[in-house]
Amino acid sequence: MSRGAVLVTGASSGIGLAIAQALLAEGFSVIGLSRSAPKGLGEGFTHLPVDLTDPVALTAALGDLPPLAGVVHAAGLLRVGRHDAFDFTDGARMWQLHVETSARLIGALAPRLSDGGRIVLIGSRVARGAPGRALYAASKAALSGLVRSVAAELAPRGITVNIVAPGATDTPMLRDPERASEAPKLPPIGRMIRPEEVAATVAFLLSPLAGAITGQEIVICGGASL
């Protein structure tokens, strides 16, 4: 028997795919929002093709969803550049995907979540600042204010709202040629974060045992922030 349906954005690859796999293994059904469909996730997975940065398309995709137990916004975009070479087009794209899409998802879906539901946004350790990543960091840092504000509003309904903020994670985005000028640094544990480790933390936040955790940012950094 399904534990309920969870919406996961960016489910076609990387952290989003790992989250979809973990939640399916935990007995949830998963509705994945992404441009392309992942393969091999089985009967418990439903794919809805959508450009998350298109407000009209996103609103239409959210209109016919079944009742949800949770929402996970894992889709992300990383573009790098120093302060003297900002690409404000890229900055606007990151802000739209990370912040505006988060707000649209929360605004549309929180009223329809069952009491005791869960919302998790994938942030980044870089939100605390890193050379060459200022515009990306700004878009991820904004999630903290968003999450803490919404968490306070939804707490009376038992709905939790949290951020899982990984460091450099071994995903296709890490190997994107667009970031070649600002290569990721290996954390002190001697390896990159694994998508499955991020997914396991998200799955815990969706579990009954995490009902008292809300408005928080959980950092998975392999010691990089020490």
GROMACS .gro file of C-alpha atoms in nm:
model
  226
    1MET     CA    1   0.000   0.000   0.000
    2SER     CA    2   0.138   0.340  -0.097
    3ARG     CA    3   0.235   0.584   0.178
    4GLY     CA    4   0.102   0.861  -0.043
    5ALA     CA    5   0.218   1.058  -0.344
    6VAL     CA    6   0.521   1.286  -0.342
    7LEU     CA    7   0.598   1.540  -0.613
    8VAL     CA    8   0.969   1.548  -0.704
    9THR     CA    9   1.111   1.803  -0.948
   10GLY     CA   10   1.425   1.730  -1.146
   11ALA     CA   11   1.355   1.358  -1.121
   12SER     CA   12   1.522   1.272  -1.452
   13SER     CA   13   1.881   1.270  -1.323
   14GLY     CA   14   2.121   1.342  -1.038
   15ILE     CA   15   1.987   1.416  -0.692
   16GLY     CA   16   1.625   1.429  -0.809
   17LEU     CA   17   1.649   1.083  -0.961
   18ALA     CA   18   1.811   0.944  -0.646
   19ILE     CA   19   1.532   1.097  -0.437
   20ALA     CA   20   1.264   0.945  -0.660
   21GLN     CA   21   1.431   0.603  -0.628
   22ALA     CA   22   1.460   0.632  -0.250
   23LEU     CA   23   1.099   0.736  -0.203
   24LEU     CA   24   0.972   0.457  -0.424
   25ALA     CA   25   1.174   0.211  -0.215
   26GLU     CA   26   1.011   0.359   0.098
   27GLY     CA   27   0.663   0.285  -0.039
   28PHE     CA   28   0.566   0.626  -0.172
   29SER     CA   29   0.434   0.684  -0.521
   30VAL     CA   30   0.627   0.956  -0.701
   31ILE     CA   31   0.518   1.217  -0.952
   32GLY     CA   32   0.823   1.350  -1.133
   33LEU     CA   33   0.832   1.693  -1.295
   34SER     CA   34   1.115   1.737  -1.543
   35ARG     CA   35   1.173   1.804  -1.910
   36SER     CA   36   1.278   1.445  -1.986
   37ALA     CA   37   1.155   1.121  -1.837
   38PRO     CA   38   1.380   0.889  -1.636
   39LYS     CA   39   1.385   0.522  -1.721
   40GLY     CA   40   1.323   0.215  -1.514
   41LEU     CA   41   1.142   0.362  -1.213
   42GLY     CA   42   0.847   0.126  -1.235
   43GLU     CA   43   0.474   0.149  -1.186
   44GLY     CA   44   0.488   0.373  -0.881
   45PHE     CA   45   0.636   0.657  -1.085
   46THR     CA   46   0.445   0.903  -1.303
   47HIS     CA   47   0.626   1.155  -1.522
   48LEU     CA   48   0.487   1.496  -1.611
   49PRO     CA   49   0.696   1.678  -1.873
   50VAL     CA   50   0.726   2.048  -1.790
   51ASP     CA   51   0.967   2.339  -1.809
   52LEU     CA   52   0.981   2.445  -1.445
   53THR     CA   53   1.086   2.798  -1.541
   54ASP     CA   54   0.770   2.852  -1.748
   55PRO     CA   55   0.508   2.978  -1.500
   56VAL     CA   56   0.215   2.905  -1.731
   57ALA     CA   57   0.329   2.548  -1.802
   58LEU     CA   58   0.406   2.488  -1.434
   59THR     CA   59   0.066   2.613  -1.322
   60ALA     CA   60  -0.103   2.385  -1.575
   61ALA     CA   61   0.101   2.083  -1.462
   62LEU     CA   62   0.013   2.142  -1.098
   63GLY     CA   63  -0.356   2.181  -1.166
   64ASP     CA   64  -0.452   1.816  -1.203
   65LEU     CA   65  -0.239   1.654  -0.934
   66PRO     CA   66  -0.384   1.403  -0.688
   67PRO     CA   67  -0.365   1.470  -0.311
   68LEU     CA   68   0.000   1.485  -0.204
   69ALA     CA   69   0.189   1.375   0.105
   70GLY     CA   70   0.496   1.576   0.014
   71VAL     CA   71   0.677   1.807  -0.228
   72VAL     CA   72   1.050   1.793  -0.304
   73HIS     CA   73   1.206   2.061  -0.526
   74ALA     CA   74   1.534   1.907  -0.642
   75ALA     CA   75   1.576   2.065  -0.986
   76GLY     CA   76   1.875   2.294  -0.999
   77LEU     CA   77   2.106   2.494  -1.223
   78LEU     CA   78   2.466   2.593  -1.156
   79ARG     CA   79   2.648   2.866  -1.344
   80VAL     CA   80   2.974   3.009  -1.212
   81GLY     CA   81   3.162   3.335  -1.251
   82ARG     CA   82   3.357   3.592  -1.055
   83HIS     CA   83   3.215   3.927  -0.943
   84ASP     CA   84   3.385   4.109  -1.229
   85ALA     CA   85   3.228   3.884  -1.493
   86PHE     CA   86   2.872   3.828  -1.374
   87ASP     CA   87   2.635   3.684  -1.632
   88PHE     CA   88   2.305   3.832  -1.519
   89THR     CA   89   2.106   3.623  -1.763
   90ASP     CA   90   2.237   3.309  -1.594
   91GLY     CA   91   2.176   3.471  -1.257
   92ALA     CA   92   1.813   3.538  -1.343
   93ARG     CA   93   1.768   3.177  -1.462
   94MET     CA   94   1.908   3.042  -1.135
   95TRP     CA   95   1.691   3.276  -0.929
   96GLN     CA   96   1.382   3.176  -1.125
   97LEU     CA   97   1.444   2.802  -1.091
   98HIS     CA   98   1.564   2.798  -0.731
   99VAL     CA   99   1.359   3.072  -0.566
  100GLU     CA  100   1.060   3.161  -0.782
  101THR     CA  101   0.978   2.801  -0.870
  102SER     CA  102   1.006   2.705  -0.501
  103ALA     CA  103   0.762   2.980  -0.412
  104ARG     CA  104   0.522   2.878  -0.688
  105LEU     CA  105   0.530   2.515  -0.579
  106ILE     CA  106   0.469   2.607  -0.216
  107GLY     CA  107   0.198   2.859  -0.298
  108ALA     CA  108   0.009   2.618  -0.522
  109LEU     CA  109   0.058   2.293  -0.333
  110ALA     CA  110   0.083   2.370   0.040
  111PRO     CA  111  -0.290   2.447   0.065
  112ARG     CA  112  -0.359   2.107  -0.094
  113LEU     CA  113  -0.116   1.904   0.118
  114SER     CA  114  -0.264   1.678   0.377
  115ASP     CA  115  -0.206   1.790   0.737
  116GLY     CA  116   0.128   1.649   0.844
  117GLY     CA  117   0.264   1.680   0.490
  118ARG     CA  118   0.624   1.757   0.401
  119ILE     CA  119   0.805   2.012   0.185
  120VAL     CA  120   1.179   1.978   0.116
  121LEU     CA  121   1.389   2.210  -0.098
  122ILE     CA  122   1.736   2.111  -0.217
  123GLY     CA  123   1.971   2.395  -0.128
  124SER     CA  124   2.349   2.405  -0.131
  125ARG     CA  125   2.636   2.440   0.111
  126VAL     CA  126   2.752   2.717  -0.124
  127ALA     CA  127   2.462   2.930   0.008
  128ARG     CA  128   2.706   3.040   0.278
  129GLY     CA  129   2.937   3.183   0.012
  130ALA     CA  130   3.212   3.056  -0.217
  131PRO     CA  131   3.450   3.227  -0.462
  132GLY     CA  132   3.322   3.229  -0.818
  133ARG     CA  133   2.970   3.126  -0.722
  134ALA     CA  134   2.812   3.448  -0.597
  135LEU     CA  135   2.493   3.448  -0.807
  136TYR     CA  136   2.435   3.077  -0.749
  137ALA     CA  137   2.498   3.126  -0.376
  138ALA     CA  138   2.256   3.416  -0.366
  139SER     CA  139   1.977   3.210  -0.521
  140LYS     CA  140   2.032   2.927  -0.274
  141ALA     CA  141   2.073   3.155   0.027
  142ALA     CA  142   1.732   3.310  -0.043
  143LEU     CA  143   1.572   2.972   0.021
  144SER     CA  144   1.649   3.001   0.392
  145GLY     CA  145   1.427   3.306   0.440
  146LEU     CA  146   1.156   3.151   0.227
  147VAL     CA  147   1.159   2.821   0.413
  148ARG     CA  148   1.171   2.964   0.765
  149SER     CA  149   0.882   3.200   0.690
  150VAL     CA  150   0.662   2.935   0.531
  151ALA     CA  151   0.752   2.681   0.800
  152ALA     CA  152   0.618   2.916   1.066
  153GLU     CA  153   0.295   2.958   0.875
  154LEU     CA  154   0.240   2.586   0.815
  155ALA     CA  155   0.349   2.452   1.154
  156PRO     CA  156  -0.005   2.461   1.300
  157ARG     CA  157  -0.107   2.210   1.032
  158GLY     CA  158   0.186   1.982   1.116
  159ILE     CA  159   0.340   2.048   0.773
  160THR     CA  160   0.719   2.069   0.787
  161VAL     CA  161   0.933   2.274   0.549
  162ASN     CA  162   1.309   2.214   0.534
  163ILE     CA  163   1.620   2.252   0.322
  164VAL     CA  164   1.872   1.977   0.250
  165ALA     CA  165   2.194   2.150   0.146
  166PRO     CA  166   2.462   1.923  -0.002
  167GLY     CA  167   2.815   2.016  -0.091
  168ALA     CA  168   2.973   1.904  -0.417
  169THR     CA  169   2.772   1.599  -0.518
  170ASP     CA  170   2.867   1.342  -0.778
  171THR     CA  171   2.601   1.424  -1.039
  172PRO     CA  172   2.599   1.526  -1.407
  173MET     CA  173   2.574   1.891  -1.296
  174LEU     CA  174   2.911   1.857  -1.122
  175ARG     CA  175   3.069   1.764  -1.454
  176ASP     CA  176   2.893   2.037  -1.656
  177PRO     CA  177   3.144   2.203  -1.895
  178GLU     CA  178   2.984   2.539  -1.805
  179ARG     CA  179   3.159   2.525  -1.467
  180ALA     CA  180   3.502   2.416  -1.592
  181SER     CA  181   3.659   2.746  -1.482
  182GLU     CA  182   3.551   2.687  -1.120
  183ALA     CA  183   3.617   2.321  -1.045
  184PRO     CA  184   3.467   2.176  -0.724
  185LYS     CA  185   3.696   2.112  -0.429
  186LEU     CA  186   3.720   1.766  -0.275
  187PRO     CA  187   3.582   1.776   0.083
  188PRO     CA  188   3.789   1.650   0.377
  189ILE     CA  189   3.632   1.304   0.367
  190GLY     CA  190   3.823   1.253   0.041
  191ARG     CA  191   3.528   1.207  -0.195
  192MET     CA  192   3.226   1.388  -0.328
  193ILE     CA  193   2.885   1.356  -0.167
  194ARG     CA  194   2.680   1.073  -0.316
  195PRO     CA  195   2.328   1.145  -0.447
  196GLU     CA  196   2.201   0.851  -0.243
  197GLU     CA  197   2.318   1.021   0.077
  198VAL     CA  198   2.118   1.333  -0.006
  199ALA     CA  199   1.818   1.119  -0.100
  200ALA     CA  200   1.832   0.929   0.230
  201THR     CA  201   1.820   1.257   0.423
  202VAL     CA  202   1.521   1.372   0.221
  203ALA     CA  203   1.347   1.038   0.281
  204PHE     CA  204   1.402   1.078   0.655
  205LEU     CA  205   1.248   1.427   0.650
  206LEU     CA  206   0.941   1.274   0.486
  207SER     CA  207   0.914   1.009   0.757
  208PRO     CA  208   0.694   1.024   1.069
  209LEU     CA  209   1.004   1.049   1.290
  210ALA     CA  210   1.091   1.389   1.138
  211GLY     CA  211   0.762   1.555   1.230
  212ALA     CA  212   0.927   1.794   1.477
  213ILE     CA  213   1.196   1.917   1.235
  214THR     CA  214   1.087   2.226   1.046
  215GLY     CA  215   1.238   2.550   0.919
  216GLN     CA  216   1.584   2.395   0.920
  217GLU     CA  217   1.876   2.363   0.681
  218ILE     CA  218   2.056   2.029   0.697
  219VAL     CA  219   2.404   2.055   0.547
  220ILE     CA  220   2.573   1.747   0.395
  221CYS     CA  221   2.924   1.863   0.319
  222GLY     CA  222   3.173   1.587   0.400
  223GLY     CA  223   3.348   1.819   0.641
  224ALA     CA  224   3.395   2.103   0.393
  225SER     CA  225   3.229   2.355   0.626
  226LEU     CA  226   3.445   2.268   0.927
   0.00000   0.00000   0.00000
